[in-house]
Amino acid sequence: MGVVGCGAISAQYFQTIDRLPQLRLVAVADLDLERAREAVRPYTGVDVLSVAELMADPRVDVVLNLTVPAAHAEIALQAIAAGKDVYCEKPLAATVADAGQMLRAADAAGVRVGCAPDTVLGTGTQTARKAIDDGVIGRPIAATATMMTPGHERWHPNPDFYYVPGGGPLLDMGPYYITSLVTLLGPVTTVIGAASRTRAKRTIGSGPRRGEEIPVTVDTHVTGVLVHASGVLTTLVMSFDGAATKAPNIEVHGEKGSLVVPNPNHFDGSVLVSGVGEEGWRALPDSAGYVGAGRGVGLADFAATPADEAPRAGGSLAFHVLDVMESLLASAHSGAAVTITSTCERPSPVDLLPAQGTQV
Ligand SMILES: NC(=O)c1ccc[n+]([C@@H]2O[C@H](COP(=O)([O-])OP(=O)(O)OC[C@H]3O[C@@H](n4cnc5c(N)ncnc54)[C@H](O)[C@@H]3O)[C@@H](O)[C@H]2O)c1
């Protein structure tokens, strides 16, 4: 495989790739070649190439696209044109139109598209999914999903992409929550949204650009309701405008009980359950998902999936999630409910097994 984009998140991938026998990193590229050189310094045998050279390299079967969201489609289309599979960081693209172009091009070229987040393949979301599928809380009725932070500009040295289209709390963090919700509860058919934008500028809080102001051109507090095809109603809040929250990341409420789902931005964490009439919460033992996983396990799962099967971290799921998010913003701006025209299958469940032995 080859990696395009060697910024903040790349180190986590390089560590995972190094310990997964299914994946071998042969080359990296970045607009900033020095950054790419620095990122792979701890690893031997990795070439630093231009993007065009990496795309033309016959050793590269899969391009891992770790560029900023606005560049996801452009880099993916180059990989597809070179006849390579491509696995993108989230969101799949900055717009549904770009993502659609990407998936159509991949279909025509006979290559596959995968996409983060793969955190939902870890023990947290997978144990919760198994509990729901096993009927632990009965028929699911409702869910809540809450992400509340003051904004990533406090810690990210180049946070510009969080405040332009393709970013904002919904497109940045929503993929974790909505991918987890679709994994747990199935696809979404209608959304009703509301959104606000508190200020026109944000101040970078770390790194060489600390103190620099950057423009905000996206909504920074987004809330709404997702109507799932199953009839479940999810209430969602994604915000870069809150200091902190004690609300659980995700809760699912069923006819017989309620479930607390761990942070979908993490691979693991405790799933809690409380049955109707029960006092307090009990933790469920991990019963499904990749154990000890890190960012990149979804790519290993993708690479190991036979060509005639849909990968779990696949393009149609990521497209649906992006469609839900874009539609939620469209609903917020129009004031009307929006029908979701895309759909997807729930990805197949992952049995409890070590991350090194990715399952197909
Ligand atoms: N930072 C995080 O904690 C984090 C976590 C999970 C996912 N992600 C996702 O990972 C992706 C990258 O985020 P990041 O924080 O690493 O961003 P970053 O800005 O730190 O790094 C992006 C890198 O991509 C390079 N790049 C941009 N356009 C390019 C192009 N056209 N060709 C070649 N290189 C190009 C940039 O030079 C930069 O080095 C985003 O999609 C983000 O949503 C980030």
mmCIF file of C-alpha atoms and ligand atoms in Angstrom:
data_model
loop_
_atom_site.group_PDB
_atom_site.id
_atom_site.type_symbol
_atom_site.label_atom_id
_atom_site.label_comp_id
_atom_site.label_asym_id
_atom_site.label_seq_id
_atom_site.Cartn_x
_atom_site.Cartn_y
_atom_site.Cartn_z
ATOM 1 C CA MET A 1 0.000 0.000 0.000
ATOM 2 C CA GLY A 2 0.878 3.669 -0.395
ATOM 3 C CA VAL A 3 -0.196 6.619 1.751
ATOM 4 C CA VAL A 4 -1.040 10.092 0.454
ATOM 5 C CA GLY A 5 -1.138 12.722 3.229
ATOM 6 C CA CYS A 6 1.323 12.483 6.131
ATOM 7 C CA GLY A 7 -0.204 14.939 8.634
ATOM 8 C CA ALA A 8 -1.452 14.608 12.213
ATOM 9 C CA ILE A 9 -3.323 11.310 11.890
ATOM 10 C CA SER A 10 -0.747 9.452 9.777
ATOM 11 C CA ALA A 11 1.416 8.334 12.732
ATOM 12 C CA GLN A 12 -1.457 6.252 14.178
ATOM 13 C CA TYR A 13 -1.868 4.453 10.835
ATOM 14 C CA PHE A 14 1.857 3.830 10.419
ATOM 15 C CA GLN A 15 1.977 2.184 13.861
ATOM 16 C CA THR A 16 -0.972 -0.102 13.070
ATOM 17 C CA ILE A 17 0.290 -0.994 9.595
ATOM 18 C CA ASP A 18 3.651 -1.910 11.093
ATOM 19 C CA ARG A 19 2.036 -4.594 13.300
ATOM 20 C CA LEU A 20 -0.564 -5.970 10.843
ATOM 21 C CA PRO A 21 0.879 -8.733 8.632
ATOM 22 C CA GLN A 22 -1.781 -8.188 5.928
ATOM 23 C CA LEU A 23 -0.443 -4.717 5.092
ATOM 24 C CA ARG A 24 2.942 -3.588 3.788
ATOM 25 C CA LEU A 25 3.678 0.098 3.377
ATOM 26 C CA VAL A 26 5.918 0.701 0.344
ATOM 27 C CA ALA A 27 5.574 4.445 -0.330
ATOM 28 C CA VAL A 28 4.204 7.740 1.004
ATOM 29 C CA ALA A 29 3.493 11.115 -0.605
ATOM 30 C CA ASP A 30 2.477 14.570 0.574
ATOM 31 C CA LEU A 31 2.379 18.068 -0.910
ATOM 32 C CA ASP A 32 5.017 18.728 1.748
ATOM 33 C CA LEU A 33 7.757 16.163 1.001
ATOM 34 C CA GLU A 34 9.723 17.044 4.118
ATOM 35 C CA ARG A 35 6.650 16.252 6.244
ATOM 36 C CA ALA A 36 6.353 12.887 4.473
ATOM 37 C CA ARG A 37 10.059 12.129 5.058
ATOM 38 C CA GLU A 38 9.741 13.004 8.730
ATOM 39 C CA ALA A 39 6.577 10.892 9.171
ATOM 40 C CA VAL A 40 8.200 7.657 7.935
ATOM 41 C CA ARG A 41 11.637 8.221 9.457
ATOM 42 C CA PRO A 42 11.047 5.480 12.113
ATOM 43 C CA TYR A 43 10.236 2.897 9.408
ATOM 44 C CA THR A 44 12.663 1.234 7.010
ATOM 45 C CA GLY A 45 12.082 0.546 3.320
ATOM 46 C CA VAL A 46 9.387 3.180 2.720
ATOM 47 C CA ASP A 47 9.936 5.392 -0.338
ATOM 48 C CA VAL A 48 8.946 9.082 -0.290
ATOM 49 C CA LEU A 49 7.458 9.889 -3.704
ATOM 50 C CA SER A 50 5.434 12.568 -5.456
ATOM 51 C CA VAL A 51 1.692 11.850 -5.639
ATOM 52 C CA ALA A 52 2.008 11.037 -9.370
ATOM 53 C CA GLU A 53 4.917 8.633 -8.746
ATOM 54 C CA LEU A 54 3.004 6.870 -5.961
ATOM 55 C CA MET A 55 -0.055 6.473 -8.207
ATOM 56 C CA ALA A 56 2.136 4.971 -10.954
ATOM 57 C CA ASP A 57 3.997 2.594 -8.618
ATOM 58 C CA PRO A 58 3.103 -1.021 -9.553
ATOM 59 C CA ARG A 59 3.862 -2.205 -5.972
ATOM 60 C CA VAL A 60 0.936 -0.163 -4.629
ATOM 61 C CA ASP A 61 -2.376 -2.101 -4.638
ATOM 62 C CA VAL A 62 -4.264 0.194 -2.238
ATOM 63 C CA VAL A 63 -3.922 3.955 -1.749
ATOM 64 C CA LEU A 64 -4.628 5.114 1.806
ATOM 65 C CA ASN A 65 -5.926 8.671 1.471
ATOM 66 C CA LEU A 66 -5.078 10.714 4.600
ATOM 67 C CA THR A 67 -5.359 14.150 3.003
ATOM 68 C CA VAL A 68 -7.743 16.873 4.219
ATOM 69 C CA PRO A 69 -11.441 16.329 3.344
ATOM 70 C CA ALA A 70 -11.444 18.854 0.477
ATOM 71 C CA ALA A 71 -8.732 16.778 -1.284
ATOM 72 C CA HIS A 72 -10.248 13.320 -0.637
ATOM 73 C CA ALA A 73 -12.122 13.109 -3.962
ATOM 74 C CA GLU A 74 -9.268 14.450 -6.101
ATOM 75 C CA ILE A 75 -6.746 11.965 -4.641
ATOM 76 C CA ALA A 76 -9.238 9.072 -4.736
ATOM 77 C CA LEU A 77 -10.027 9.768 -8.405
ATOM 78 C CA GLN A 78 -6.300 9.704 -9.223
ATOM 79 C CA ALA A 79 -5.934 6.334 -7.463
ATOM 80 C CA ILE A 80 -8.996 4.939 -9.230
ATOM 81 C CA ALA A 81 -7.690 6.174 -12.604
ATOM 82 C CA ALA A 82 -4.445 4.314 -11.841
ATOM 83 C CA GLY A 83 -6.475 1.105 -11.277
ATOM 84 C CA LYS A 84 -5.886 1.000 -7.521
ATOM 85 C CA ASP A 85 -8.275 0.402 -4.630
ATOM 86 C CA VAL A 86 -8.565 3.427 -2.367
ATOM 87 C CA TYR A 87 -9.332 3.716 1.365
ATOM 88 C CA CYS A 88 -10.107 7.259 2.584
ATOM 89 C CA GLU A 89 -10.105 8.907 5.938
ATOM 90 C CA LYS A 90 -13.523 10.311 6.832
ATOM 91 C CA PRO A 91 -15.618 11.945 5.543
ATOM 92 C CA LEU A 92 -15.597 10.068 2.215
ATOM 93 C CA ALA A 93 -15.529 13.462 0.438
ATOM 94 C CA ALA A 94 -16.436 17.053 1.230
ATOM 95 C CA THR A 95 -19.748 16.752 -0.682
ATOM 96 C CA VAL A 96 -22.164 14.003 -1.726
ATOM 97 C CA ALA A 97 -21.634 15.070 -5.364
ATOM 98 C CA ASP A 98 -17.868 14.467 -5.097
ATOM 99 C CA ALA A 99 -18.391 11.166 -3.274
ATOM 100 C CA GLY A 100 -20.866 9.999 -5.918
ATOM 101 C CA GLN A 101 -18.368 10.774 -8.674
ATOM 102 C CA MET A 102 -15.749 8.780 -6.755
ATOM 103 C CA LEU A 103 -17.978 5.696 -6.357
ATOM 104 C CA ARG A 104 -19.138 5.776 -9.995
ATOM 105 C CA ALA A 105 -15.535 6.042 -11.221
ATOM 106 C CA ALA A 106 -14.526 3.115 -8.974
ATOM 107 C CA ASP A 107 -17.407 0.979 -10.290
ATOM 108 C CA ALA A 108 -16.455 1.762 -13.880
ATOM 109 C CA ALA A 109 -12.781 0.956 -13.212
ATOM 110 C CA GLY A 110 -13.567 -2.227 -11.270
ATOM 111 C CA VAL A 111 -11.738 -1.069 -8.144
ATOM 112 C CA ARG A 112 -13.043 -0.726 -4.588
ATOM 113 C CA VAL A 113 -13.511 2.209 -2.227
ATOM 114 C CA GLY A 114 -13.240 1.905 1.544
ATOM 115 C CA CYS A 115 -13.524 4.570 4.213
ATOM 116 C CA ALA A 116 -12.911 5.301 7.882
ATOM 117 C CA PRO A 117 -14.079 5.196 10.598
ATOM 118 C CA ASP A 118 -12.937 1.698 11.522
ATOM 119 C CA THR A 119 -13.315 2.379 15.257
ATOM 120 C CA VAL A 120 -16.803 0.826 14.946
ATOM 121 C CA LEU A 121 -15.157 -2.540 14.148
ATOM 122 C CA GLY A 122 -13.616 -2.581 17.643
ATOM 123 C CA THR A 123 -15.107 -4.240 20.716
ATOM 124 C CA GLY A 124 -17.137 -1.168 21.814
ATOM 125 C CA THR A 125 -19.639 -0.733 18.975
ATOM 126 C CA GLN A 126 -19.482 -4.451 18.005
ATOM 127 C CA THR A 127 -20.376 -5.654 21.542
ATOM 128 C CA ALA A 128 -23.271 -3.157 21.610
ATOM 129 C CA ARG A 129 -24.430 -4.376 18.200
ATOM 130 C CA LYS A 130 -24.340 -8.002 19.322
ATOM 131 C CA ALA A 131 -26.360 -7.127 22.427
ATOM 132 C CA ILE A 132 -28.999 -5.401 20.285
ATOM 133 C CA ASP A 133 -29.055 -8.262 17.731
ATOM 134 C CA ASP A 134 -29.341 -10.795 20.598
ATOM 135 C CA GLY A 135 -32.410 -8.947 21.908
ATOM 136 C CA VAL A 136 -30.859 -7.786 25.205
ATOM 137 C CA ILE A 137 -32.867 -4.504 25.139
ATOM 138 C CA GLY A 138 -35.761 -5.802 23.028
ATOM 139 C CA ARG A 139 -36.928 -3.891 19.955
ATOM 140 C CA PRO A 140 -34.934 -0.616 19.661
ATOM 141 C CA ILE A 141 -37.144 2.485 19.819
ATOM 142 C CA ALA A 142 -34.841 5.490 20.178
ATOM 143 C CA ALA A 143 -31.208 6.582 20.427
ATOM 144 C CA THR A 144 -29.226 9.665 21.406
ATOM 145 C CA ALA A 145 -25.793 10.720 20.118
ATOM 146 C CA THR A 146 -23.907 13.628 21.689
ATOM 147 C CA MET A 147 -20.493 15.107 20.827
ATOM 148 C CA MET A 148 -19.652 18.388 22.526
ATOM 149 C CA THR A 149 -16.254 20.105 22.501
ATOM 150 C CA PRO A 150 -15.021 23.711 22.303
ATOM 151 C CA GLY A 151 -13.301 22.904 18.948
ATOM 152 C CA HIS A 152 -10.206 21.146 17.593
ATOM 153 C CA GLU A 153 -8.294 24.432 16.980
ATOM 154 C CA ARG A 154 -7.129 24.209 20.594
ATOM 155 C CA TRP A 155 -4.840 21.226 19.840
ATOM 156 C CA HIS A 156 -4.516 20.743 16.039
ATOM 157 C CA PRO A 157 -1.596 22.797 14.610
ATOM 158 C CA ASN A 158 -3.335 23.223 11.194
ATOM 159 C CA PRO A 159 -7.067 23.244 12.041
ATOM 160 C CA ASP A 160 -8.216 25.202 8.952
ATOM 161 C CA PHE A 161 -9.981 22.157 7.430
ATOM 162 C CA TYR A 162 -12.279 21.819 10.438
ATOM 163 C CA TYR A 163 -13.922 25.174 9.632
ATOM 164 C CA VAL A 164 -14.490 24.903 5.857
ATOM 165 C CA PRO A 165 -16.948 22.690 3.904
ATOM 166 C CA GLY A 166 -16.068 19.059 4.621
ATOM 167 C CA GLY A 167 -15.409 20.029 8.251
ATOM 168 C CA GLY A 168 -17.475 21.405 11.138
ATOM 169 C CA PRO A 169 -18.533 19.188 14.044
ATOM 170 C CA LEU A 170 -20.996 17.235 11.907
ATOM 171 C CA LEU A 171 -18.767 16.252 8.971
ATOM 172 C CA ASP A 172 -15.712 15.826 11.200
ATOM 173 C CA MET A 173 -17.142 13.879 14.159
ATOM 174 C CA GLY A 174 -20.523 12.849 12.744
ATOM 175 C CA PRO A 175 -18.979 9.963 10.738
ATOM 176 C CA TYR A 176 -18.026 8.154 13.988
ATOM 177 C CA TYR A 177 -21.472 8.565 15.512
ATOM 178 C CA ILE A 178 -23.599 7.991 12.409
ATOM 179 C CA THR A 179 -21.506 5.013 11.226
ATOM 180 C CA SER A 180 -21.939 3.515 14.692
ATOM 181 C CA LEU A 181 -25.710 4.258 14.642
ATOM 182 C CA VAL A 182 -26.114 2.675 11.183
ATOM 183 C CA THR A 183 -24.085 -0.346 12.356
ATOM 184 C CA LEU A 184 -26.356 -0.651 15.420
ATOM 185 C CA LEU A 185 -29.735 0.378 14.009
ATOM 186 C CA GLY A 186 -29.567 0.318 10.210
ATOM 187 C CA PRO A 187 -29.849 3.026 7.544
ATOM 188 C CA VAL A 188 -31.635 6.382 7.804
ATOM 189 C CA THR A 189 -34.586 7.457 5.649
ATOM 190 C CA THR A 190 -35.405 11.024 6.803
ATOM 191 C CA VAL A 191 -33.638 13.792 8.734
ATOM 192 C CA ILE A 192 -34.807 16.989 10.450
ATOM 193 C CA GLY A 193 -32.036 19.426 11.391
ATOM 194 C CA ALA A 194 -31.236 22.763 13.026
ATOM 195 C CA ALA A 195 -27.824 24.448 13.182
ATOM 196 C CA SER A 196 -25.993 27.574 14.330
ATOM 197 C CA ARG A 197 -22.614 29.272 13.944
ATOM 198 C CA THR A 198 -21.393 31.207 16.984
ATOM 199 C CA ARG A 199 -18.457 33.170 15.599
ATOM 200 C CA ALA A 200 -16.825 34.030 12.264
ATOM 201 C CA LYS A 201 -13.227 33.321 13.379
ATOM 202 C CA ARG A 202 -11.365 30.831 15.556
ATOM 203 C CA THR A 203 -7.907 31.192 17.099
ATOM 204 C CA ILE A 204 -5.273 28.461 16.688
ATOM 205 C CA GLY A 205 -4.186 27.265 20.123
ATOM 206 C CA SER A 206 -1.005 25.230 19.459
ATOM 207 C CA GLY A 207 2.026 24.817 17.193
ATOM 208 C CA PRO A 208 3.928 27.378 15.100
ATOM 209 C CA ARG A 209 0.704 29.165 14.049
ATOM 210 C CA ARG A 210 -0.554 29.595 17.644
ATOM 211 C CA GLY A 211 -2.557 32.843 17.984
ATOM 212 C CA GLU A 212 -3.398 33.038 14.244
ATOM 213 C CA GLU A 213 -7.094 33.559 13.436
ATOM 214 C CA ILE A 214 -8.781 31.352 10.851
ATOM 215 C CA PRO A 215 -12.149 31.926 9.145
ATOM 216 C CA VAL A 216 -15.231 29.822 9.967
ATOM 217 C CA THR A 217 -17.498 29.069 6.990
ATOM 218 C CA VAL A 218 -19.486 26.131 8.417
ATOM 219 C CA ASP A 219 -22.093 25.580 11.148
ATOM 220 C CA THR A 220 -20.452 24.805 14.483
ATOM 221 C CA HIS A 221 -23.476 23.486 16.439
ATOM 222 C CA VAL A 222 -25.671 20.980 14.608
ATOM 223 C CA THR A 223 -28.622 19.131 16.054
ATOM 224 C CA GLY A 224 -31.446 17.055 14.662
ATOM 225 C CA VAL A 225 -33.421 13.850 14.418
ATOM 226 C CA LEU A 226 -32.547 10.856 12.225
ATOM 227 C CA VAL A 227 -35.443 8.578 11.308
ATOM 228 C CA HIS A 228 -34.066 5.080 10.682
ATOM 229 C CA ALA A 229 -35.732 2.694 8.205
ATOM 230 C CA SER A 230 -36.470 0.457 11.202
ATOM 231 C CA GLY A 231 -38.544 3.255 12.790
ATOM 232 C CA VAL A 232 -35.928 4.069 15.455
ATOM 233 C CA LEU A 233 -35.603 7.827 16.122
ATOM 234 C CA THR A 234 -32.100 9.121 16.921
ATOM 235 C CA THR A 235 -31.594 12.557 18.478
ATOM 236 C CA LEU A 236 -28.172 13.908 17.499
ATOM 237 C CA VAL A 237 -26.078 16.844 18.814
ATOM 238 C CA MET A 238 -22.646 17.557 17.255
ATOM 239 C CA SER A 239 -20.991 20.719 18.527
ATOM 240 C CA PHE A 240 -17.750 22.696 18.548
ATOM 241 C CA ASP A 241 -19.513 25.216 20.804
ATOM 242 C CA GLY A 242 -19.750 23.463 24.164
ATOM 243 C CA ALA A 243 -17.143 23.437 26.947
ATOM 244 C CA ALA A 244 -17.876 19.874 28.083
ATOM 245 C CA THR A 245 -20.669 17.338 28.541
ATOM 246 C CA LYS A 246 -21.586 14.466 30.847
ATOM 247 C CA ALA A 247 -24.055 13.043 28.325
ATOM 248 C CA PRO A 248 -23.136 9.554 27.090
ATOM 249 C CA ASN A 249 -21.728 9.459 23.545
ATOM 250 C CA ILE A 250 -24.493 7.130 22.381
ATOM 251 C CA GLU A 251 -27.478 5.555 24.163
ATOM 252 C CA VAL A 252 -29.951 3.121 22.608
ATOM 253 C CA HIS A 253 -33.348 2.566 24.218
ATOM 254 C CA GLY A 254 -35.374 -0.557 23.539
ATOM 255 C CA GLU A 255 -38.697 -1.990 24.706
ATOM 256 C CA LYS A 256 -36.961 -4.073 27.416
ATOM 257 C CA GLY A 257 -33.961 -1.948 28.362
ATOM 258 C CA SER A 258 -31.409 0.747 27.610
ATOM 259 C CA LEU A 259 -27.819 0.470 26.422
ATOM 260 C CA VAL A 260 -24.881 2.880 26.768
ATOM 261 C CA VAL A 261 -22.570 2.517 23.763
ATOM 262 C CA PRO A 262 -18.917 3.552 24.253
ATOM 263 C CA ASN A 263 -17.284 6.454 22.406
ATOM 264 C CA PRO A 264 -17.460 5.610 18.666
ATOM 265 C CA ASN A 265 -14.179 7.525 18.162
ATOM 266 C CA HIS A 266 -12.507 4.761 20.235
ATOM 267 C CA PHE A 267 -12.202 1.067 19.413
ATOM 268 C CA ASP A 268 -13.088 -0.204 22.876
ATOM 269 C CA GLY A 269 -14.898 0.787 26.081
ATOM 270 C CA SER A 270 -17.624 -0.638 28.312
ATOM 271 C CA VAL A 271 -21.119 -1.323 27.066
ATOM 272 C CA LEU A 272 -23.624 -0.725 29.883
ATOM 273 C CA VAL A 273 -27.140 -2.098 30.090
ATOM 274 C CA SER A 274 -30.116 -1.428 32.348
ATOM 275 C CA GLY A 275 -33.310 -3.443 31.969
ATOM 276 C CA VAL A 276 -36.783 -2.043 32.645
ATOM 277 C CA GLY A 277 -37.239 -2.204 36.448
ATOM 278 C CA GLU A 278 -33.517 -2.826 37.116
ATOM 279 C CA GLU A 279 -31.514 -0.615 39.524
ATOM 280 C CA GLY A 280 -28.417 0.988 37.958
ATOM 281 C CA TRP A 281 -26.266 -0.293 35.090
ATOM 282 C CA ARG A 282 -24.288 -3.490 34.521
ATOM 283 C CA ALA A 283 -21.295 -3.762 32.147
ATOM 284 C CA LEU A 284 -21.475 -6.411 29.431
ATOM 285 C CA PRO A 285 -18.308 -8.424 28.767
ATOM 286 C CA ASP A 286 -16.695 -7.800 25.356
ATOM 287 C CA SER A 287 -18.426 -10.275 23.040
ATOM 288 C CA ALA A 288 -17.608 -9.050 19.514
ATOM 289 C CA GLY A 289 -15.148 -6.914 17.550
ATOM 290 C CA TYR A 290 -11.440 -6.632 16.906
ATOM 291 C CA VAL A 291 -9.537 -6.685 20.209
ATOM 292 C CA GLY A 292 -6.624 -4.274 20.654
ATOM 293 C CA ALA A 293 -7.369 -2.543 17.342
ATOM 294 C CA GLY A 294 -5.961 0.776 16.114
ATOM 295 C CA ARG A 295 -6.621 3.056 13.147
ATOM 296 C CA GLY A 296 -5.892 0.959 10.050
ATOM 297 C CA VAL A 297 -7.696 -2.227 11.147
ATOM 298 C CA GLY A 298 -10.544 -1.299 8.782
ATOM 299 C CA LEU A 299 -8.034 -1.079 5.950
ATOM 300 C CA ALA A 300 -6.685 -4.566 6.819
ATOM 301 C CA ASP A 301 -10.293 -5.824 6.918
ATOM 302 C CA PHE A 302 -10.908 -4.103 3.540
ATOM 303 C CA ALA A 303 -7.759 -5.596 1.992
ATOM 304 C CA ALA A 304 -8.701 -9.083 3.241
ATOM 305 C CA THR A 305 -12.300 -8.943 1.935
ATOM 306 C CA PRO A 306 -12.780 -11.014 -1.247
ATOM 307 C CA ALA A 307 -13.582 -8.954 -4.363
ATOM 308 C CA ASP A 308 -17.166 -10.272 -4.561
ATOM 309 C CA GLU A 309 -18.030 -9.246 -0.972
ATOM 310 C CA ALA A 310 -18.780 -5.770 0.412
ATOM 311 C CA PRO A 311 -16.051 -4.566 2.776
ATOM 312 C CA ARG A 312 -17.286 -3.580 6.245
ATOM 313 C CA ALA A 313 -15.661 -0.134 6.100
ATOM 314 C CA GLY A 314 -16.996 0.225 2.567
ATOM 315 C CA GLY A 315 -17.862 3.051 0.191
ATOM 316 C CA SER A 316 -21.650 2.593 0.195
ATOM 317 C CA LEU A 317 -21.841 2.886 4.003
ATOM 318 C CA ALA A 318 -19.580 5.975 3.975
ATOM 319 C CA PHE A 319 -21.629 7.483 1.126
ATOM 320 C CA HIS A 320 -24.870 6.972 3.064
ATOM 321 C CA VAL A 321 -23.350 8.517 6.196
ATOM 322 C CA LEU A 322 -22.191 11.560 4.179
ATOM 323 C CA ASP A 323 -25.642 11.815 2.571
ATOM 324 C CA VAL A 324 -27.278 11.804 6.032
ATOM 325 C CA MET A 325 -24.931 14.570 7.222
ATOM 326 C CA GLU A 326 -25.308 16.778 4.135
ATOM 327 C CA SER A 327 -29.097 16.297 4.264
ATOM 328 C CA LEU A 328 -29.178 17.248 7.955
ATOM 329 C CA LEU A 329 -27.443 20.538 7.104
ATOM 330 C CA ALA A 330 -29.803 21.056 4.134
ATOM 331 C CA SER A 331 -32.755 20.498 6.479
ATOM 332 C CA ALA A 332 -31.276 22.946 9.001
ATOM 333 C CA HIS A 333 -31.013 25.609 6.301
ATOM 334 C CA SER A 334 -34.422 25.009 4.662
ATOM 335 C CA GLY A 335 -36.377 24.291 7.834
ATOM 336 C CA ALA A 336 -37.953 21.236 6.173
ATOM 337 C CA ALA A 337 -37.433 17.516 6.691
ATOM 338 C CA VAL A 338 -35.227 15.896 4.016
ATOM 339 C CA THR A 339 -35.763 12.401 2.600
ATOM 340 C CA ILE A 340 -32.535 10.407 2.262
ATOM 341 C CA THR A 341 -32.319 8.864 -1.193
ATOM 342 C CA SER A 342 -29.278 6.663 -0.520
ATOM 343 C CA THR A 343 -29.251 3.571 1.650
ATOM 344 C CA CYS A 344 -26.849 0.782 2.597
ATOM 345 C CA GLU A 345 -26.702 -2.613 4.251
ATOM 346 C CA ARG A 346 -25.602 -2.857 7.871
ATOM 347 C CA PRO A 347 -21.970 -4.018 7.612
ATOM 348 C CA SER A 348 -21.509 -7.665 8.619
ATOM 349 C CA PRO A 349 -20.696 -8.151 12.321
ATOM 350 C CA VAL A 350 -17.157 -8.874 13.554
ATOM 351 C CA ASP A 351 -16.635 -11.876 15.864
ATOM 352 C CA LEU A 352 -14.484 -11.343 18.959
ATOM 353 C CA LEU A 353 -10.938 -11.832 17.652
ATOM 354 C CA PRO A 354 -7.501 -10.213 17.727
ATOM 355 C CA ALA A 355 -6.936 -7.263 15.394
ATOM 356 C CA GLN A 356 -4.028 -9.137 13.774
ATOM 357 C CA GLY A 357 -6.368 -11.824 12.441
ATOM 358 C CA THR A 358 -8.774 -9.720 10.419
ATOM 359 C CA GLN A 359 -11.943 -11.605 9.614
ATOM 360 C CA VAL A 360 -13.718 -11.996 6.275
HETATM 361 N N1 LIG B 1 -6.137 14.682 13.312
HETATM 362 C C1 LIG B 1 -6.916 13.748 13.812
HETATM 363 O O1 LIG B 1 -6.940 13.491 15.044
HETATM 364 C C2 LIG B 1 -7.781 12.915 12.913
HETATM 365 C C3 LIG B 1 -8.418 11.815 13.486
HETATM 366 C C4 LIG B 1 -9.173 10.976 12.678
HETATM 367 C C5 LIG B 1 -9.316 11.272 11.343
HETATM 368 N N2 LIG B 1 -8.720 12.361 10.789
HETATM 369 C C6 LIG B 1 -8.920 12.609 9.355
HETATM 370 O O2 LIG B 1 -7.684 12.372 8.692
HETATM 371 C C7 LIG B 1 -7.568 13.277 7.573
HETATM 372 C C8 LIG B 1 -6.299 14.061 7.728
HETATM 373 O O3 LIG B 1 -6.351 14.759 8.963
HETATM 374 P P1 LIG B 1 -5.011 15.311 9.644
HETATM 375 O O4 LIG B 1 -5.414 15.811 10.968
HETATM 376 O O5 LIG B 1 -3.917 14.314 9.515
HETATM 377 O O6 LIG B 1 -4.755 16.593 8.675
HETATM 378 P P2 LIG B 1 -3.372 17.374 8.450
HETATM 379 O O7 LIG B 1 -3.744 18.696 7.877
HETATM 380 O O8 LIG B 1 -2.556 17.311 9.684
HETATM 381 O O9 LIG B 1 -2.639 16.486 7.339
HETATM 382 C C9 LIG B 1 -3.105 16.376 6.013
HETATM 383 C C10 LIG B 1 -1.899 16.185 5.102
HETATM 384 O O10 LIG B 1 -2.372 15.995 3.756
HETATM 385 C C11 LIG B 1 -1.526 16.731 2.892
HETATM 386 N N3 LIG B 1 -2.285 17.034 1.678
HETATM 387 C C12 LIG B 1 -3.387 17.838 1.570
HETATM 388 N N4 LIG B 1 -3.799 17.868 0.292
HETATM 389 C C13 LIG B 1 -2.967 17.068 -0.409
HETATM 390 C C14 LIG B 1 -2.885 16.714 -1.779
HETATM 391 N N5 LIG B 1 -3.757 17.183 -2.679
HETATM 392 N N6 LIG B 1 -1.890 15.871 -2.167
HETATM 393 C C15 LIG B 1 -0.993 15.394 -1.263
HETATM 394 N N7 LIG B 1 -1.014 15.708 0.053
HETATM 395 C C16 LIG B 1 -2.000 16.538 0.473
HETATM 396 C C17 LIG B 1 -1.128 17.964 3.680
HETATM 397 O O11 LIG B 1 0.066 18.529 3.166
HETATM 398 C C18 LIG B 1 -0.966 17.386 5.094
HETATM 399 O O12 LIG B 1 0.360 16.952 5.355
HETATM 400 C C19 LIG B 1 -8.848 14.116 7.564
HETATM 401 O O13 LIG B 1 -9.787 13.533 6.677
HETATM 402 C C20 LIG B 1 -9.349 13.999 9.003
HETATM 403 O O14 LIG B 1 -10.772 14.130 9.069
HETATM 404 C C21 LIG B 1 -7.929 13.169 11.552
#
